[in-house]
Coordinates of C-alpha atoms in Angstrom, one line a residue:
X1 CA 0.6 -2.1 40.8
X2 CA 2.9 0.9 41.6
X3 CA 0.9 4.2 41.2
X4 CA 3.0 5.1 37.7
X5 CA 2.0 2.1 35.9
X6 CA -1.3 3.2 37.0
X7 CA -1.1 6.3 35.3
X8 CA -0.1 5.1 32.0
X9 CA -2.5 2.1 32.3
X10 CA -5.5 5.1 32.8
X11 CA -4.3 7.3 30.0
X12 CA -3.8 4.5 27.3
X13 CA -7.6 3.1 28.1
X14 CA -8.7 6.6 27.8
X15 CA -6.7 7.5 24.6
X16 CA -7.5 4.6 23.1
X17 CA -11.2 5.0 23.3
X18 CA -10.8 8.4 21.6
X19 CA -8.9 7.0 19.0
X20 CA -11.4 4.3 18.2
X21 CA -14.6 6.5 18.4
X22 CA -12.6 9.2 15.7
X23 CA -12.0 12.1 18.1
X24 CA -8.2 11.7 17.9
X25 CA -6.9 10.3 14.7
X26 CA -2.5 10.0 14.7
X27 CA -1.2 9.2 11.3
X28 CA 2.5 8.7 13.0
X29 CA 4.2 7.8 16.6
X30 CA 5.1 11.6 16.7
X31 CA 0.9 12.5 17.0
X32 CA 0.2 9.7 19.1
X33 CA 3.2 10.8 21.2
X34 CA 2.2 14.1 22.1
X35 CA -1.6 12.7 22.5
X36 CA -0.4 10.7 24.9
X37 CA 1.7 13.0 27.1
X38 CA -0.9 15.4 27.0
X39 CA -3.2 13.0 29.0
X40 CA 0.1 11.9 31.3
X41 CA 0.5 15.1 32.3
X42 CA -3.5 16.4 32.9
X43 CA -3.2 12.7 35.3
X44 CA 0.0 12.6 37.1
X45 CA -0.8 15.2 39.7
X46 CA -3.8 13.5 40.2
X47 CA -2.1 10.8 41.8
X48 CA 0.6 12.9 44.0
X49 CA -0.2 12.4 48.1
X50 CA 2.3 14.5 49.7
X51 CA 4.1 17.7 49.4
X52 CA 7.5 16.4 48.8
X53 CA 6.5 14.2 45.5
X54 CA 5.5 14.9 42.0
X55 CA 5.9 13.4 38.5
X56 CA 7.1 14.7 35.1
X57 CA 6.4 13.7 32.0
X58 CA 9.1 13.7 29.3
X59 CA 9.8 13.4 26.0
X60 CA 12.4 12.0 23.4
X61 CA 15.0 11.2 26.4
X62 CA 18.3 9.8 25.0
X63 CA 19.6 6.7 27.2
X64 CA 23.1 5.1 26.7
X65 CA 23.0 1.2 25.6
X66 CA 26.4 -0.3 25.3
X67 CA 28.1 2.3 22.6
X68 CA 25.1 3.8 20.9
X69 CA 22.4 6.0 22.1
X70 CA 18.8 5.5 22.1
X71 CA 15.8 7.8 22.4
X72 CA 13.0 6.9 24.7
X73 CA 9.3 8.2 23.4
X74 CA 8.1 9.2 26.7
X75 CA 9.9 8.9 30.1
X76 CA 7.1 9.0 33.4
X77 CA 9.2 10.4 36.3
X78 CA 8.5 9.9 39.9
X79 CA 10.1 12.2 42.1
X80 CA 9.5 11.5 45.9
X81 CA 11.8 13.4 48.3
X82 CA 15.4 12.3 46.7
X83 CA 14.4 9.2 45.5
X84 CA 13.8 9.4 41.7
X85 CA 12.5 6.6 39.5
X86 CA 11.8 6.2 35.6
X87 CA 9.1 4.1 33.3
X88 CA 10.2 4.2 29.9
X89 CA 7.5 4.7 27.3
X90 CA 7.8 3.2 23.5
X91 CA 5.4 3.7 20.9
X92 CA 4.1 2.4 17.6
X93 CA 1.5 3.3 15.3
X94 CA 1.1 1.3 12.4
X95 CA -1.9 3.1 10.1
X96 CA -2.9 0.9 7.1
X97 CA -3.5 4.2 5.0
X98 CA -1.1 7.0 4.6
X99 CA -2.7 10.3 5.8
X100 CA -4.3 11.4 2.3
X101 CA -5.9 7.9 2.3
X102 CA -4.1 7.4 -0.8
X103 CA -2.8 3.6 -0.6
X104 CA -2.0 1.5 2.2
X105 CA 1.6 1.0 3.7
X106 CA 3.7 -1.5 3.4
X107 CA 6.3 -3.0 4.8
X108 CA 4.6 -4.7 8.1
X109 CA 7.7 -7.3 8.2
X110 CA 9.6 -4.2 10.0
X111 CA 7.1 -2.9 11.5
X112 CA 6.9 -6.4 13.3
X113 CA 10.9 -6.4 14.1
X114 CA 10.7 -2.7 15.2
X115 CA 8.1 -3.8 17.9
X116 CA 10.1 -6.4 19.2
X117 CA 13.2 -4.2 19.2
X118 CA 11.1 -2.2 21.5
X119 CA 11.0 -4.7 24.1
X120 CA 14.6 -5.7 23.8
X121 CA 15.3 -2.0 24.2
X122 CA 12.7 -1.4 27.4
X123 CA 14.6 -4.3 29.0
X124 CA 17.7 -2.9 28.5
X125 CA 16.9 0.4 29.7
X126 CA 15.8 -1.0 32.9
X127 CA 19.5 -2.2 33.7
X128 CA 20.0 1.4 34.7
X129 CA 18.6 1.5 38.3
X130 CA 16.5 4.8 37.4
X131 CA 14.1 2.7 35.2
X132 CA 12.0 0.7 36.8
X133 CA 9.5 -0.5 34.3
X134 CA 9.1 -0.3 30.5
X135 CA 5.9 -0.4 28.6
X136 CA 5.4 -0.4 24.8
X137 CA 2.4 0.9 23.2
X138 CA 1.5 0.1 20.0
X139 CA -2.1 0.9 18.0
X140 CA -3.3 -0.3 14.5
X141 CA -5.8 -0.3 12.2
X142 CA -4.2 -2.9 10.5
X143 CA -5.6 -6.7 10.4
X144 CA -2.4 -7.7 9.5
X145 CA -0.6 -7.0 13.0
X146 CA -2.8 -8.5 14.9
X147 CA -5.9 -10.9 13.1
X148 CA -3.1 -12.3 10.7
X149 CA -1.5 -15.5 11.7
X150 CA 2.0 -15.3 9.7
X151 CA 3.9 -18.1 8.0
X152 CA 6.4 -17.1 5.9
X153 CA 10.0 -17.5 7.5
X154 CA 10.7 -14.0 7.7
X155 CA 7.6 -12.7 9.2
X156 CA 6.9 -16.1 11.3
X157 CA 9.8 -15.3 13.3
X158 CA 8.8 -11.7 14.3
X159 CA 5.3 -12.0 14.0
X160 CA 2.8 -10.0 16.0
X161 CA -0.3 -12.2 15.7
X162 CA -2.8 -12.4 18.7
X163 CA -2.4 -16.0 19.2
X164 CA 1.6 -15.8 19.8
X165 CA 2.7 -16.9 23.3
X166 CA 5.8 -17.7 25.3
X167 CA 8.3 -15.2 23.3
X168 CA 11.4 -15.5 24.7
X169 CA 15.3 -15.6 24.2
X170 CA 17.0 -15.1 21.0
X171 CA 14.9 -15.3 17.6
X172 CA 16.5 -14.2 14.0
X173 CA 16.1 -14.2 11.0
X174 CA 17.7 -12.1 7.6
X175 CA 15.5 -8.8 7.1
X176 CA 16.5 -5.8 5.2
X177 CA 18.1 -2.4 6.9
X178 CA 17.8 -4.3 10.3
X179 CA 19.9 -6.2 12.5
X180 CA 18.0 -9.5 11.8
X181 CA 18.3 -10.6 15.7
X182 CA 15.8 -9.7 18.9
X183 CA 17.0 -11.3 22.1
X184 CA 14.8 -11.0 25.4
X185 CA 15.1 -11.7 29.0
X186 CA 11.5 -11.5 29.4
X187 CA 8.7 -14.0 28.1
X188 CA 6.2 -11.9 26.3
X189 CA 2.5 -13.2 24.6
X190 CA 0.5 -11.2 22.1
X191 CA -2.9 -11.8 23.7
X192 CA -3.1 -8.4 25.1
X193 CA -4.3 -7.4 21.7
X194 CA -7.9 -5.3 22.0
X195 CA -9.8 -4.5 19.4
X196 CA -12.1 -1.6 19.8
X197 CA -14.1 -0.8 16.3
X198 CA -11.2 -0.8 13.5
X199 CA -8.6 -0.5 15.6
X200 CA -6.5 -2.8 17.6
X201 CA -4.4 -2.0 20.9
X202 CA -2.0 -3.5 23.1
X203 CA -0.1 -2.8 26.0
X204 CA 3.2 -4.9 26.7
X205 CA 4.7 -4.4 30.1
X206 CA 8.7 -5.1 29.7
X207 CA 9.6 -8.2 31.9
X208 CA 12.7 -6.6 33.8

């Protein structure tokens, strides 16, 4: 395990558990984004061993994929003398309750494709030789991402449900304002998913 992945590996255990017991509560991928940086940058230099290396954590990087450009959540960056190498960081945060508590939110069948849009995207990132690892970090306090296994046709096919394995290749299906089609390099299973009081977090490592 390279010392970067062990970075982010430490600061989503330890934001997670503050999110669980209440002391940090994000309502959107912007607050857990800056949550999460926060606790990337107080670790980073904690793992530096000589002079001539140090990290940087940034955010909202834009990264050109075929003729459109995308914007990474959080970029970790290892500099050691010249050599400098990038994980790209994705986020999700799918609250059941909007942030007066007034109704829950809806529309989990996107929420489902965005995630695996994610991944596609990580593994595409990493076909620029800066990136060397993606990782896609998603929190919920909904059942329904995780406890819920999901039958329809539509949400079947981009489901996120804990006992999904072996995802892999091209899967499609019609669904509004979105492409309709995820295609991965990687196999990917949705086992990783820990639930920690109301709240349920994984950590997918792009397969690049």
């Amino acid at each position: 395990m390279s010392r970067t992945t062990e970075i982010i590996e430490l600061g989503w255990r330890l934001y997670s558990a503050k999110v669980a017991s209440g002391l940090l509560a994000p309502d959107n991928e912007k607050m857990m984004q800056l949550h999460l940086a926060q606790i990337f940058q107080v670790l980073a230099p904690l793992f530096e061993s000589k002079t001539t290396e140090h990290y940087r954590v940034l955010l909202e990087v834009p990264v050109k994929l075929g003729t459109s450009t995308k914007i990474i959540d959080i970029v970790v960056e290892h500099i050691s003398g010249e050599t400098v190498t990038r994980t790209a960081i994705e986020l999700k945060c799918f609250r059941l309750h909007g942030r007066a508590g007034n109704g829950k939110r809806g529309a989990q069948n996107l929420g489902m494709y965005d995630y695996w849009e994610d991944i596609a995207n990580l593994e595409s990132y990493c076909a620029d030789p800066t990136y060397v690892s993606g990782h896609q970090l998603t929190l919920t306090d909904d059942k329904y991402y995780a406890n819920t296994k999901h039958t329809g046709p539509q949400v079947a096919t981009y489901s996120t449900w804990r006992g999904r394995a072996g995802v892999t290749g091209t899967f499609s299906h019609p669904i509004a304002s979105r492409k309709g089609e995820i295609s991965l390099r990687g196999a990917y299973s949705m086992c990783g998913w820990k639930q920690d009081g109301e709240f349920y977090f994984i950590n997918q490592h792009a397969d690049v």
